[in-house]
Coordinates of C-alpha atoms in Angstrom, one line a residue:
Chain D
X3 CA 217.7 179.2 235.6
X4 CA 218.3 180.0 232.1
X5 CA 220.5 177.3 229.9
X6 CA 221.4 177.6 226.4
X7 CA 223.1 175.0 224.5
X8 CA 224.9 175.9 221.2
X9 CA 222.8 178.8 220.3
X10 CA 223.7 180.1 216.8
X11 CA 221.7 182.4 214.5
X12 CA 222.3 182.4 211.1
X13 CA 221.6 185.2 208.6
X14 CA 221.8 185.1 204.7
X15 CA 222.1 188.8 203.4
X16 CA 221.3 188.7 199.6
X17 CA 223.9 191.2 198.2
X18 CA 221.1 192.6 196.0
X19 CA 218.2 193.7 197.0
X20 CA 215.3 191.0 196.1
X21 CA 212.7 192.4 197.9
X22 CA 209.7 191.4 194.7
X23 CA 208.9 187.8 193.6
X24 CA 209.5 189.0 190.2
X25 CA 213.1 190.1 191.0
X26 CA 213.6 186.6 192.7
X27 CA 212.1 184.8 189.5
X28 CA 214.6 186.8 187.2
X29 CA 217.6 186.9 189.7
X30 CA 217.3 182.9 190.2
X31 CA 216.8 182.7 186.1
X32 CA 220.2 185.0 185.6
X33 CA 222.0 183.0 189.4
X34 CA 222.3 186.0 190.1
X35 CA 221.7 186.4 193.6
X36 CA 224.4 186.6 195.7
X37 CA 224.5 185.5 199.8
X38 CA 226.7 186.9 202.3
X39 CA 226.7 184.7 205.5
X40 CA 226.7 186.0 208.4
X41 CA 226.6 184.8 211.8
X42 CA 224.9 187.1 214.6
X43 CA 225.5 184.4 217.6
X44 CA 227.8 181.4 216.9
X45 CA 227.5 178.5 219.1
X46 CA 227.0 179.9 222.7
X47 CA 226.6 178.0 225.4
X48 CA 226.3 179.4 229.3
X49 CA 224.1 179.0 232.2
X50 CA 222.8 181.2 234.5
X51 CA 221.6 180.4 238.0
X52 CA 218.1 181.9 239.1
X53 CA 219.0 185.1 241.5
X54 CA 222.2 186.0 239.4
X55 CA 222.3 189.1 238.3
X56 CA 224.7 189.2 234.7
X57 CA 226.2 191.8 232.8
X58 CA 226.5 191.4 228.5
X59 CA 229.0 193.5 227.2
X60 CA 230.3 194.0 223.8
X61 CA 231.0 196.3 220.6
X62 CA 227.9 197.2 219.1
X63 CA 227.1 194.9 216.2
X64 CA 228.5 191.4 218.2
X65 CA 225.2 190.1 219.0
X66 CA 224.4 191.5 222.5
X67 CA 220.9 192.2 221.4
X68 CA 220.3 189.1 219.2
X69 CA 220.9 187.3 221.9
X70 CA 218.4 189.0 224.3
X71 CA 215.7 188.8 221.7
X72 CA 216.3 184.6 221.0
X73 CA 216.3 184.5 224.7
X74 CA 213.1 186.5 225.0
X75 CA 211.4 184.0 222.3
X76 CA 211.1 187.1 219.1
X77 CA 213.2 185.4 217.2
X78 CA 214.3 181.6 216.6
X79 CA 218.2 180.6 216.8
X80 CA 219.0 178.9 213.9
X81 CA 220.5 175.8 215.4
X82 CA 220.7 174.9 219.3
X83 CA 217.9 175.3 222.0
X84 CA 217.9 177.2 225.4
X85 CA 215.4 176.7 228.0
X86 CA 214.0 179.0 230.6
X87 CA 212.3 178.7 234.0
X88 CA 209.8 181.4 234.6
X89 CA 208.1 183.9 232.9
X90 CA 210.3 186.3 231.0
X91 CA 209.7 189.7 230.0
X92 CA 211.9 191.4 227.4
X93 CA 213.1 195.2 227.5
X94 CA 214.8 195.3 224.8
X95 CA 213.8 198.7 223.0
X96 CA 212.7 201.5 224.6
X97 CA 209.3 202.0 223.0
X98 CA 208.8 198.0 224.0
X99 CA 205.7 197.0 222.5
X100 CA 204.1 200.2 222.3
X101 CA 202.2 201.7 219.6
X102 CA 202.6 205.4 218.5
X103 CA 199.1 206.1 217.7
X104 CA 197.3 204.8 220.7
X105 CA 197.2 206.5 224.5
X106 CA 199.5 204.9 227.3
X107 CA 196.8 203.5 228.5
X108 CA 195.2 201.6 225.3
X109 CA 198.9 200.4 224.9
X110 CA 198.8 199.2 228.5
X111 CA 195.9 196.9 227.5
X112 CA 196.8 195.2 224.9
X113 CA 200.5 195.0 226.3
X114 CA 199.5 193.7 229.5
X115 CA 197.4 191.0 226.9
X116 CA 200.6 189.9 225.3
X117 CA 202.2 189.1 228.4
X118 CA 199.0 187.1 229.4
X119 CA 197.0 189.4 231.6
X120 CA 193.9 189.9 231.3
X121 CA 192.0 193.3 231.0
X122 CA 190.9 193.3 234.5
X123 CA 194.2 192.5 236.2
X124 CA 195.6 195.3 234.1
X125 CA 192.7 198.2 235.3
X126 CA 193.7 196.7 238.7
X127 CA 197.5 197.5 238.3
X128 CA 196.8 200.4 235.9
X129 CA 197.4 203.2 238.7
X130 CA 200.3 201.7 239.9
X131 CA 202.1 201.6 236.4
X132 CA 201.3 205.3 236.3
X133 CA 202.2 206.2 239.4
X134 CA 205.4 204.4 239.4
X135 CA 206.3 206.3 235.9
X136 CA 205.3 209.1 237.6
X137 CA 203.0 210.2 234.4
X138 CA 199.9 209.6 235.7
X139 CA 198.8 212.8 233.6
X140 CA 199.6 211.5 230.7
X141 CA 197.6 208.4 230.8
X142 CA 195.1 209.1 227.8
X143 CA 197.8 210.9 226.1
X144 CA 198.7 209.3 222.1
X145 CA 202.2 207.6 222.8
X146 CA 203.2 209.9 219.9
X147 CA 203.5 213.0 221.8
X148 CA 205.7 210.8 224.3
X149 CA 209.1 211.7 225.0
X150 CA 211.7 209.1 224.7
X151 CA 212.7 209.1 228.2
X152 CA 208.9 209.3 229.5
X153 CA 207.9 206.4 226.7
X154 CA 211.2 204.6 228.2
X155 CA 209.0 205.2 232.0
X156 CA 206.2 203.9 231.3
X157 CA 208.1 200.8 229.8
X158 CA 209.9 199.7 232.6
X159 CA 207.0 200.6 235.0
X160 CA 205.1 198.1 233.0
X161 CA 207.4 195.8 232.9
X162 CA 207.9 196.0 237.3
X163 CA 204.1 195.6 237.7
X164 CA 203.9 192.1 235.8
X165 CA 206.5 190.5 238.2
X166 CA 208.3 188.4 235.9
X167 CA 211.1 185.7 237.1
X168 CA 213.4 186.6 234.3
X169 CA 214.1 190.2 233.3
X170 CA 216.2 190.7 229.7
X171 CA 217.4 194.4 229.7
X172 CA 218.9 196.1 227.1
X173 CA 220.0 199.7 227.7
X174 CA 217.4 200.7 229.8
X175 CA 219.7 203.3 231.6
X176 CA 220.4 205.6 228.4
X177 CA 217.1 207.7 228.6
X178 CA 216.0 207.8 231.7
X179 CA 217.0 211.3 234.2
X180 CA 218.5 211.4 237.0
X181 CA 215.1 210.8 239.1
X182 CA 214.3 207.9 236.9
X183 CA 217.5 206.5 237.2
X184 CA 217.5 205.6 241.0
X185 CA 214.4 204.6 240.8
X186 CA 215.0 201.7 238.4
X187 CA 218.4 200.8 240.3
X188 CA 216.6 200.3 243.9
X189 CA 213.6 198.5 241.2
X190 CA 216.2 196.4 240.1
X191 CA 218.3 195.7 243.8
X192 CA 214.7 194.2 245.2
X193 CA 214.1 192.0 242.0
X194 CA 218.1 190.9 242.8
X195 CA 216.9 190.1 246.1
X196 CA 213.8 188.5 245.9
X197 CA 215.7 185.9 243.5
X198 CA 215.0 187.0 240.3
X199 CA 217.3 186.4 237.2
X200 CA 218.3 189.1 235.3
X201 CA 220.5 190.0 232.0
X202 CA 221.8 193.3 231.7
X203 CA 223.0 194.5 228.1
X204 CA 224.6 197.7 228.2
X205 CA 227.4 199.6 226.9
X206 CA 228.1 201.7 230.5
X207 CA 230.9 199.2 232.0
X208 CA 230.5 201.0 235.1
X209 CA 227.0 200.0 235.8
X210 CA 227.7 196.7 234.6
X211 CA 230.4 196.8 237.0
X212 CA 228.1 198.0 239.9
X213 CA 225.5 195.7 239.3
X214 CA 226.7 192.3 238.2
X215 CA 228.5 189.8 239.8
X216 CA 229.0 188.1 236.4
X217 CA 229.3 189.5 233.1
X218 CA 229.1 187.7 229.5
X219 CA 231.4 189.2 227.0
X220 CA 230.3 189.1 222.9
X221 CA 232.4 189.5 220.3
X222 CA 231.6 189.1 216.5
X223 CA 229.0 186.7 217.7
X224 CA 231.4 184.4 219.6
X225 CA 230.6 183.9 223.3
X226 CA 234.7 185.2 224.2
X227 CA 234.1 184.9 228.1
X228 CA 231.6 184.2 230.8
X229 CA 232.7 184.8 234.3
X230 CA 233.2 187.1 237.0
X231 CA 232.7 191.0 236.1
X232 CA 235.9 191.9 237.1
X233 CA 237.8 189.9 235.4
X234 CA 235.9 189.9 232.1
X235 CA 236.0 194.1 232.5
X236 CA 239.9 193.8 232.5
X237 CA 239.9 191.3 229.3
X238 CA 237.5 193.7 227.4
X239 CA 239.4 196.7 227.9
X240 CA 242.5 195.4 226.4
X241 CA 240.3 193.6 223.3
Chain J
X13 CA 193.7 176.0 230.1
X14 CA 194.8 179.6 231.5
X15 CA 197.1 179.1 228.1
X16 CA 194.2 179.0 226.1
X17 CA 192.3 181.8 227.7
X18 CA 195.3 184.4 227.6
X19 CA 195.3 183.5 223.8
X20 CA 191.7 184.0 223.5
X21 CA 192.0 187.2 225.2
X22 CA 195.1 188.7 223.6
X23 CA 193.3 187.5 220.2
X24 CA 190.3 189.5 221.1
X25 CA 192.4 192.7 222.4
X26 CA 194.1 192.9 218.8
X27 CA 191.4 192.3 217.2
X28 CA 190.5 195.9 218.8
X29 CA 193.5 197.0 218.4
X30 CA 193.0 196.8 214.0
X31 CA 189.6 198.2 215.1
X32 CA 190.9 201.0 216.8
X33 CA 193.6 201.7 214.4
X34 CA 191.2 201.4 211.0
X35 CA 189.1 204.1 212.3
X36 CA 191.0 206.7 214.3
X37 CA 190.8 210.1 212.7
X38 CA 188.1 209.0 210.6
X39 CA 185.1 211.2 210.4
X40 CA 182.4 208.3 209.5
X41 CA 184.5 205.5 211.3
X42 CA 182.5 202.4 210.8
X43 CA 179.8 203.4 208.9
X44 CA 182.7 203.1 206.1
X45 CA 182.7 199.6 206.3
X46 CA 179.0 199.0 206.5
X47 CA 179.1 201.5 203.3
X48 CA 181.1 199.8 201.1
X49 CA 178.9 196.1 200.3
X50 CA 176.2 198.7 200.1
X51 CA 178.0 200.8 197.3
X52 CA 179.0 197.6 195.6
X53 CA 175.3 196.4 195.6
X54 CA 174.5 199.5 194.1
X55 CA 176.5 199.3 191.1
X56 CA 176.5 195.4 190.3
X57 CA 172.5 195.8 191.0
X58 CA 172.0 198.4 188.6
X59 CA 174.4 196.7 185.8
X60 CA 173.3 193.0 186.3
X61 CA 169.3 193.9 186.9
X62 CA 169.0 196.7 184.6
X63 CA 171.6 196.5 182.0
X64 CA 171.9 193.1 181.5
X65 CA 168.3 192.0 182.6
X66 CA 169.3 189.3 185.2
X67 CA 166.4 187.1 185.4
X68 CA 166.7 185.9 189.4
X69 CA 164.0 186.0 191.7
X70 CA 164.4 188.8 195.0
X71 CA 168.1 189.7 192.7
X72 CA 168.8 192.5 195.6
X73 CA 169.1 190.2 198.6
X74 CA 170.4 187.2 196.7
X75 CA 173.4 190.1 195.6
X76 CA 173.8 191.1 198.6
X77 CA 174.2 187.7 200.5
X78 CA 176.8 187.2 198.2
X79 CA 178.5 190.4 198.4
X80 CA 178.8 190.2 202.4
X81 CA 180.1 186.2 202.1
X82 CA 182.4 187.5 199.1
X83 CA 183.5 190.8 201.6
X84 CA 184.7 188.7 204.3
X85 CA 187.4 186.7 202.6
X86 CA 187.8 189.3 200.0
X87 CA 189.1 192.2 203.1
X88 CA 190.5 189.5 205.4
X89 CA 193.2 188.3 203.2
X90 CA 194.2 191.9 202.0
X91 CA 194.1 192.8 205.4
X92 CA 196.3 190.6 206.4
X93 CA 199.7 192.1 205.5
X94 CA 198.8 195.9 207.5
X95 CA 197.3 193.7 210.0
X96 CA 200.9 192.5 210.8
X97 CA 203.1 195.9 209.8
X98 CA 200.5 197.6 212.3
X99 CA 202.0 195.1 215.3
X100 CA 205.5 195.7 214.1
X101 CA 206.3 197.1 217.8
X102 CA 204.8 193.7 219.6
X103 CA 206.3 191.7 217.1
X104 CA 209.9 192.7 217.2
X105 CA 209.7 194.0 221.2
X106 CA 207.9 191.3 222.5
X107 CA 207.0 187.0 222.3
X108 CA 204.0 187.7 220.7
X109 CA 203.2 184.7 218.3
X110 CA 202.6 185.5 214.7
X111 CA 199.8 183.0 214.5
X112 CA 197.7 185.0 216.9
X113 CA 198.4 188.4 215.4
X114 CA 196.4 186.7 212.0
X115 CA 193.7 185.6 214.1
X116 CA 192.9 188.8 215.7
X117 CA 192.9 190.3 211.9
X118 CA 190.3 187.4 211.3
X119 CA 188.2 188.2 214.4
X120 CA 188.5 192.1 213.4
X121 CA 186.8 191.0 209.8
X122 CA 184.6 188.8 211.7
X123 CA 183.0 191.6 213.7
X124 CA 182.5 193.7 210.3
X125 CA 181.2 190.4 209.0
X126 CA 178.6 190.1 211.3
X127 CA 177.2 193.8 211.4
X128 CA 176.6 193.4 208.0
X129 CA 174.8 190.1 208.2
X130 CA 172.7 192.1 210.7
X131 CA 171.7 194.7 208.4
X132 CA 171.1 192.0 205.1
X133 CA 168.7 190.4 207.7
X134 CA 166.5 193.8 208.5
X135 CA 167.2 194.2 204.6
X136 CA 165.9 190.6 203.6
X137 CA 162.6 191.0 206.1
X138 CA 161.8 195.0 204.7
X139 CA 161.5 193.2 201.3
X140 CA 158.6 191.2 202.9
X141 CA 160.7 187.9 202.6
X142 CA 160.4 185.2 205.1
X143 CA 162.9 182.9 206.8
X144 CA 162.6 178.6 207.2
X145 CA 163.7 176.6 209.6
X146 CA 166.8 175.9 206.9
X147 CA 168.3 179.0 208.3
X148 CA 169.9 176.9 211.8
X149 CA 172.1 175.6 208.7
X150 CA 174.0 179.3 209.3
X151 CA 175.8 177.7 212.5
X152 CA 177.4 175.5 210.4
X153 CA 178.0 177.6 207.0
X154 CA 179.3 180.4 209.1
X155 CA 182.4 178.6 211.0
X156 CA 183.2 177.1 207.6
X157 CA 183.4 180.2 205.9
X158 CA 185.4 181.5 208.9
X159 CA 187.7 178.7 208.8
X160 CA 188.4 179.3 205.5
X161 CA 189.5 182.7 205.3
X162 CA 191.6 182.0 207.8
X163 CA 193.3 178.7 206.3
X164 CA 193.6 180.8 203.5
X165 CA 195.1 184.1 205.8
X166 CA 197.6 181.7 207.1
X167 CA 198.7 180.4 203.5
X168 CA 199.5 184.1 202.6
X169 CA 200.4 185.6 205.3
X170 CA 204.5 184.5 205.0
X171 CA 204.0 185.3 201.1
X172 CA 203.2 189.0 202.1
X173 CA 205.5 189.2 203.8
X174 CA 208.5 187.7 202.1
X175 CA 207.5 189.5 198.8
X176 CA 207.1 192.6 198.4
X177 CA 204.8 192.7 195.4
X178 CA 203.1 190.0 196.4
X179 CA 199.9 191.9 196.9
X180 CA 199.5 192.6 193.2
X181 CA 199.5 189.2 192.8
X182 CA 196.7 188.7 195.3
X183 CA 194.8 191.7 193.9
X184 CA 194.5 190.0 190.7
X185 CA 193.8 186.7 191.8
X186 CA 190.8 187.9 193.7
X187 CA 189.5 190.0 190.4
X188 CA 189.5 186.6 188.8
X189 CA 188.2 184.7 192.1
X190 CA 185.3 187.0 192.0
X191 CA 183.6 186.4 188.1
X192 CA 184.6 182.6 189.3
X193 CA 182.6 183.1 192.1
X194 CA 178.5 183.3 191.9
X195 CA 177.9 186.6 193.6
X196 CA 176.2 188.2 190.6
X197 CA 175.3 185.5 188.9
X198 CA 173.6 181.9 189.2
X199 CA 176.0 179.0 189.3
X200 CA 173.8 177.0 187.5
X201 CA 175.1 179.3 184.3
X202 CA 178.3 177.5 184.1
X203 CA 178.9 175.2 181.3
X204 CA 178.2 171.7 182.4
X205 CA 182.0 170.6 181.6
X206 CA 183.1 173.1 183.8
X207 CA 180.8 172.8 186.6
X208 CA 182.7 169.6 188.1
X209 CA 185.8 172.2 188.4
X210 CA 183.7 175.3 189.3
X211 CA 182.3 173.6 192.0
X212 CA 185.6 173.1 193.9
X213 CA 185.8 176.8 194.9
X214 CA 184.8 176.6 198.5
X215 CA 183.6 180.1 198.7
X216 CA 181.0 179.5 196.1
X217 CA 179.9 176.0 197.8
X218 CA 179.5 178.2 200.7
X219 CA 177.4 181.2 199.1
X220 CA 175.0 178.4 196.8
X221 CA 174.7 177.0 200.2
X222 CA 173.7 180.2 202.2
X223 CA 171.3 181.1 199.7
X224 CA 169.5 178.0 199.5
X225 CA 169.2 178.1 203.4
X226 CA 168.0 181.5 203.7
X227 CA 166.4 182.7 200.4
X228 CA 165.2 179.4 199.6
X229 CA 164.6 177.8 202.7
X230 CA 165.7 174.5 201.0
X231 CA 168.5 172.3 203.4
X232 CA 171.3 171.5 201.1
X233 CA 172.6 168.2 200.5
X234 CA 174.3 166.3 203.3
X235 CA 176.9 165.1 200.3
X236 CA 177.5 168.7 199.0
X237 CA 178.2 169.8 203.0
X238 CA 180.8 167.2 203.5
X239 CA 182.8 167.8 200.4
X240 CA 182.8 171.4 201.8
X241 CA 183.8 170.7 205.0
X242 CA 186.7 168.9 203.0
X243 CA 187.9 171.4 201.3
X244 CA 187.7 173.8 203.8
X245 CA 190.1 171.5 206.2
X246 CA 192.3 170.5 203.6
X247 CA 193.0 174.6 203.1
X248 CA 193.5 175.3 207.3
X249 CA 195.7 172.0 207.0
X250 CA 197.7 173.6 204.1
X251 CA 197.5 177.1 205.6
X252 CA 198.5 176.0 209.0
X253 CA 201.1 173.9 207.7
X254 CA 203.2 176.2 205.6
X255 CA 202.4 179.1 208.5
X256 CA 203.8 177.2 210.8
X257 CA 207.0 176.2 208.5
X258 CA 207.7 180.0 207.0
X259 CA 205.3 182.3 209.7
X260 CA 208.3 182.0 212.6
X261 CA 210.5 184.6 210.8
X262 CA 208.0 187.3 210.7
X263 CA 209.9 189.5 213.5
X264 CA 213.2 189.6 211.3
X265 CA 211.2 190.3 207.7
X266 CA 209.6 193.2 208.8

């Protein structure tokens, strides 16, 4: 079950750029320096039941994404709290946690780490990740001279091989082929099934559609309206 | 407890990471490291022993003891701001805590650290030198140092990485940390006045007391040890304190 109460985040843009110490010394000398506020989630409050499967719709730039990554734990909201049950695995850009300069398998490692495996239970499921991604030729191969789609793979095959009780995806459908894309839809079907809770950002309404019962709809940070897909499809196409 | 050890471990896999990543592509690879303490003893050797006539007994380990205490904090603090840029993807695509991504950098330093202190050890007995029991001392001299550099690494770490020029700053700080520090000279050198103030530089506390240990074979004072300890864990309290207060934002300064 996930359950956040008044989550807002809270940025301060300086209008000028005052990136140095020494520019900060001279801009607070001169009060200079200039805030915009803005707010990237303002006071949202939902809750969603373990085994629900919910869509997060919205323009780009009203939060969908700032969200994901509070609920994930990357960043902090600046005021309210949420809690999770479960272990929770973010997807939230394609290249994940992955680093350009080591092999797929390297990254695997020290990814696998992060999410608190250890090295052996990773060479265990190493194969499998492969396998899955279907690039088990690749597996030495600098993340570099990875394709988006293939890095996007090996990502989500990861991902599937940790289990995770709470999955946080965020466009995970807009690289893959038309193998992949099956693939990660009957993936995603059996995690529905065996209870899991999952958040879906995505701009394709008619996946959302397809695959959520209940959709969560941003706008300019406000939380407009939770409930089911259908409805909220119908209110965002007239926004 | 599994908390713990999936900390432990992920510390230990990023610490490979920077390992990994610092030598890729490189055609000496860690020789590099092992090469610079040994140019550096090289140059201050010749100018402090030759130039200006040094009068210290066995002046080329004494040097070098310094140089590889002085090395540790010196590269772990400036390696603390690529440290982080390197994890940019785990930091801004996954929960990875900030705090452990400047421990691994530690740990990464530490290894270095300890190569070294395994080559100033075949150094120290080729020069026919012997070691006393004072050297056990090393288990507690060692941590502190350790625990140091990293109150320290957490103190900077949200400076580095809320200002941009900060390094400059740090750069020259550790010019003047250096001369304030006795690595090429005796401490006992300092102006009496000054001494009382001198002393209250950990890293030199920590050097004086290395050498007396292991050059010396003389047990420093049980006073002198507790004032470092002191220090030392006023510094993690400090650097874990404003870490902990400013270190959260890391994923949206980057």
């Amino acid at each position: 079950m996930i359950e956040a109460r008044n989550i807002t985040k809270f940025y301060r843009i300086p209008h000028e750029k005052t990136g140095t110490l020494f520019e900060q010394l001279l801009g607070r000398l001169k009060n200079r320096i200039m805030y915009e506020d803005f707010y990237a989630i303002k006071n949202a409050s939902f809750s969603i039941q373990k085994g629900e499967m919910v869509g997060l719709i919205g323009k780009n730039g009203s939060g969908k994404t700032t969200l994901l990554k509070i609920l994930g734990g990357i960043i902090e909201p600046t005021t309210g709290s949420f809690s999770i049950e479960g272990t929770v695995a973010p997807l939230l850009s394609l290249s994940v946690g992955f680093h350009n300069e080591l092999s797929a398998k390297e990254n695997l490692y020290l990814y696998g780490a992060v999410l608190g495996m250890s090295r052996r239970e990773i060479k265990e499921r190493l194969m499998a990740i492969f396998e899955f991604a279907g690039l088990e030729r690749f597996a030495d191969m600098k993340l570099k001279h990875f394709s988006s789609g293939m890095t996007a793979r090996l990502a989500f095959a990861t991902m599937v091989q940790t289990d995770p009780d709470v999955l946080l995806l965020d466009e995970i459908f807009a690289v893959g082929d038309k193998d992949f894309i099956p693939h990660c839809v009957s993936i995603l079907n059996s995690y529905k099934h065996r209870g899991k809770t999952i958040i879906f950002a995505s701009h394709d309404l008619t996946a959302v559609a397809k695959h959520c019962n209940k959709t969560i709809l941003l706008d300019k940070g406000e939380l407009k309206m939770f409930d089911e897909t259908k409805k909220v499809l119908e209110y965002y196409k007239n926004l | 407890m599994k908390d713990i050890k999936n900390k432990l471990n992920l510390i230990y896999e990023l610490s490979r990471l920077d390992f990994k990543l610092k030598y890729y592509g490189s055609a000496l690879g860690l020789f590099w490291s092992l090469l610079k303490p040994f140019m550096m003893l090289g140059i201050l050797y010749i100018v402090f022993f030759y130039f200006l006539k040094v009068n210290i007994p066995n002046y080329e380990v004494y040097l070098f003891l310094g140089i590889i205490f002085w090395n540790f904090f010196n590269d772990t603090t400036k390696d603390i701001a690529p440290g982080i840029a390197a994890k940019t993807h785990l930091l801004q695509g996954t929960n990875l805590p900030p705090f452990i991504v400047v421990a691994g950098t530690v740990l990464h330093s530490f290894w270095t650290f300890l190569i070294t202190l395994g080559i100033f050890f075949i150094f120290f007995f080729a020069f026919g030198l012997h070691l006393a029991t004072s050297v056990t001392m090393l288990i507690l001299i060692v941590p502190l140092l350790v625990l140091l550099t990293a109150g320290a690494s957490y103190f900077i770490a949200p400076l580095y990485m809320k200002f941009k020029d900060f390094g400059h700053i740090w750069d020259i700080f550790l010019q003047m940390l250096f001369w304030t520090t006795p690595i090429v000279y005796d401490y006992k050198l300092v102006p009496p006045s000054l001494s009382k103030w001198y002393l209250l530089n950990p890293i030199s506390r920590l050097i004086i007391d290395a050498r007396s240990v292991i050059i010396d074979g003389v047990y420093p004072e049980m006073k002198q040890i507790i004032i470092t300890i002191i220090i030392t864990a006023l510094l993690c309290t400090a650097g874990t304190f404003i870490f902990k207060k400013y270190g959260k934002r890391f994923a949206e300064e980057l």
